[in-house]
Amino acid sequence: MIKRIKDRAGLLIHSRTIHEFIENITPFTLEFIMAIPLFLYVIQPMLIVPEGFRGKIDIFLYRVYALNLMALAPVILLIWAFCIFVMIMKMHYSHTDICTSVKSNPIYMLFILCMITMLISVLVDGPTGRTLFGDEPQHEGILSYYGYIAVLFFLASMITDRRIKKVICDATLISSLPVCAFAYWRCYIQDSVMDVSGYDDHIPTAFFGHFNCYGYYLAVNIMLAAALFVVVKKKGQKLFYLITFAINVWMLNLNNTFGAWLACFCGFIFMIIAESLMNGRLMLRSLFPMMAFLAITVLMSIFWHGMLGDFFRFFSDVKEVASDPSHADEAGTSRWVLWKETVKLIKKKPLSGYGIEGIGSTLMKKCGTTRAHNEILQYAATFGIPNVILYTAATVGVFIRAIRNRKSLGVITFACLTSAFTYYVSAMFGNSMYATAPFFFIFLGLGHRSTND
């Protein structure tokens, strides 16, 4: 691959005209360039670890992550703009109609409409100091949401080469290991807990600002490792994915984010069903990661700290909500009352929502937090119900497309979809954030097309 890239770079450098330059950019070369921003993003957590081990203070370390991503933004946007330019020129030279190409892909059309409703919501509610870049700790303004969809998802969705996809997947998993080591060292050896929300119960958060956010990051890596373990053939690779899987599951139990644990449980069910559809029969190999996940949870619950108790408490909460929703405010660690208050706010402004962080002060007064802890409700409250319908339709559409093309779905694409599905489930119990949400859009995009597409 390196030799191929070097040879192609030589051709590009010696191109005499723009037409020749564009023609020398092969589909593989373009996909490789598109993968650079994704690669830079997924390795960022690993690059923060040295700062942490050097003993930087907690709040500074938390901001280093945000500042690093901000510093990358111009590079990512430059690469994105270059890729868009190359695609437009290739379509121009091949006499392909751009509008027809976009219309032929309903997923892109839905996401474009989703972005339009975001802009309308912001204009209707009026710009504020949070409109463009959001505020701490989320750092999610309209530019962030546009970046998730138009940059990260789009670039990832254009990649079909399985080797490039696998490099991004492996980089993500490799990056998660030093983060686990740092989270353990920071919490149990250095005896320091960083949680900007003020929650201090000696739970490892690494540098994600809240233990829930780290939990969602762990869930993405757990299911990515599990799916790759199931589908790869080489023993050395299987061993790597199994070790990575076990370490992240161990850390998730210490992290105590039950929403992420439950998302993984649902992710295993998705993985088993999806692989059965791909192969036309139930594959017993897909059951092993789920059994290992449950075994680690049980052992951790017995000998240290696991989430078996939270699992049984979940059923108690469901029963409480089902029997009397009006008196179940404590269910789901008070998420039920938070969701009810958010729904009340949505009913008052169902079409345009309240704008970026528009419901934060109201929720803080009533529930002690600024977000709904449910991304679907958060999108509806922020941008309106039409927006959340478009967003959900586009997201679900990617999975429907995969089901229709299941016979030709590549194994790496399958693993990316498993990881994206797991995050989507975890999003029903948590908040989006600049440090975690992009992983969903990256892997959702990587699951959009297979090699034969």
XYZ file of C-alpha atoms in Angstrom, residues 12-182:
171
model
C 0.139 13.640 -9.168
C 3.180 15.861 -8.649
C 4.181 15.596 -12.302
C 0.687 16.251 -13.674
C 0.753 19.026 -16.285
C -2.900 20.082 -16.327
C -5.824 20.036 -13.902
C -7.539 17.444 -16.072
C -4.482 15.180 -15.922
C -4.184 15.784 -12.163
C -7.817 14.777 -11.612
C -7.492 11.729 -13.839
C -4.407 10.574 -11.900
C -6.414 10.504 -8.665
C -7.755 6.958 -8.659
C -10.729 5.888 -6.489
C -8.291 4.264 -4.038
C -6.185 7.436 -3.820
C -9.259 9.569 -3.195
C -10.530 7.184 -0.515
C -7.116 7.197 1.138
C -7.194 11.012 1.283
C -10.743 10.910 2.655
C -9.613 8.558 5.401
C -6.960 10.963 6.736
C -9.375 13.177 8.751
C -11.080 10.084 10.161
C -7.747 8.565 11.143
C -6.631 11.816 12.791
C -9.821 11.914 14.813
C -9.858 8.316 16.079
C -6.246 8.476 17.333
C -6.774 11.726 19.245
C -7.640 10.006 22.575
C -4.304 8.177 22.476
C -2.425 11.410 21.799
C -3.828 13.022 24.969
C -2.510 10.245 27.232
C 1.125 11.482 27.437
C -0.168 14.838 28.693
C -2.065 13.002 31.418
C 0.841 10.866 32.550
C 2.960 13.983 32.823
C 0.631 15.065 35.608
C -1.356 17.851 33.980
C -4.196 19.102 36.155
C -7.598 17.642 35.397
C -9.487 20.574 33.943
C -6.515 21.522 31.769
C -6.287 17.970 30.459
C -9.999 18.017 29.642
C -9.565 21.211 27.638
C -6.470 19.888 25.848
C -8.691 17.340 24.106
C -11.066 20.045 22.864
C -8.214 22.326 21.828
C -6.456 19.529 19.931
C -9.598 18.817 17.930
C -10.078 22.518 17.265
C -6.509 22.718 15.976
C -7.240 19.800 13.622
C -10.406 21.392 12.248
C -8.697 23.560 9.564
C -6.701 20.563 8.297
C -9.823 18.389 8.193
C -11.839 21.074 6.401
C -9.042 21.619 3.872
C -8.923 17.903 3.051
C -12.721 17.789 2.877
C -12.808 20.740 0.466
C -10.126 19.122 -1.702
C -12.094 15.863 -1.877
C -15.291 17.712 -2.801
C -13.409 19.580 -5.529
C -11.972 16.353 -6.964
C -15.387 14.651 -6.944
C -17.057 17.596 -8.686
C -14.318 17.764 -11.331
C -14.480 14.015 -11.962
C -18.243 14.245 -12.417
C -17.763 17.236 -14.704
C -15.232 15.455 -16.904
C -17.420 12.337 -17.059
C -20.528 14.476 -17.840
C -22.339 13.214 -14.777
C -25.148 15.369 -13.399
C -24.381 16.241 -9.764
C -27.977 16.877 -8.706
C -29.113 13.556 -10.182
C -26.343 11.735 -8.326
C -27.335 13.294 -4.988
C -31.046 12.661 -5.550
C -30.334 9.008 -6.339
C -29.046 8.522 -2.785
C -31.894 9.117 -0.298
C -29.559 8.945 2.718
C -27.690 12.045 1.557
C -30.948 13.817 0.726
C -32.308 13.138 4.215
C -29.138 14.396 5.888
C -29.117 17.525 3.689
C -32.725 18.253 4.692
C -31.745 17.570 8.303
C -29.017 20.215 8.063
C -31.447 22.680 6.484
C -33.891 22.285 9.390
C -31.007 22.887 11.792
C -30.256 26.192 10.088
C -33.930 27.183 10.053
C -34.204 26.459 13.782
C -31.179 28.590 14.579
C -32.469 31.471 12.452
C -35.964 31.301 13.949
C -34.710 31.275 17.534
C -32.055 33.878 16.828
C -28.275 33.548 17.098
C -26.641 33.503 20.513
C -23.091 33.204 21.815
C -23.546 29.414 21.734
C -24.916 29.127 18.198
C -21.692 28.433 16.310
C -19.566 26.449 18.768
C -21.877 25.568 21.679
C -20.560 25.758 25.231
C -18.694 23.604 27.721
C -18.615 20.728 28.209
C -20.395 19.647 25.001
C -18.829 22.129 22.518
C -21.683 21.434 20.101
C -22.786 24.413 18.035
C -24.361 24.250 14.594
C -20.877 24.033 13.040
C -20.240 20.908 15.125
C -23.462 19.250 13.959
C -22.689 20.199 10.365
C -19.195 18.773 10.795
C -20.584 15.479 12.098
C -22.797 15.025 9.037
C -21.249 16.898 6.105
C -17.611 16.150 6.907
C -17.172 13.021 9.022
C -20.174 10.995 7.860
C -19.797 12.057 4.235
C -16.082 11.304 4.003
C -16.544 7.951 5.749
C -19.537 7.055 3.565
C -17.463 7.424 0.394
C -14.898 4.827 1.481
C -15.413 1.328 0.087
C -11.923 -0.194 0.292
C -11.884 -2.744 3.121
C -8.171 -2.190 3.824
C -8.687 1.501 4.491
C -11.692 0.755 6.690
C -9.707 -1.807 8.642
C -6.860 0.645 9.256
C -9.332 3.102 10.796
C -10.916 0.352 12.902
C -7.553 -0.921 14.143
C -6.363 2.623 14.897
C -9.499 3.194 16.981
C -8.959 0.027 19.002
C -5.224 0.565 19.462
C -5.950 4.070 20.707
C -8.416 2.746 23.298
C -5.754 0.663 25.112
C -3.510 3.489 26.430
C -6.700 5.397 27.314
C -7.785 2.446 29.493
C -4.354 2.350 31.110
C -4.466 6.079 31.802
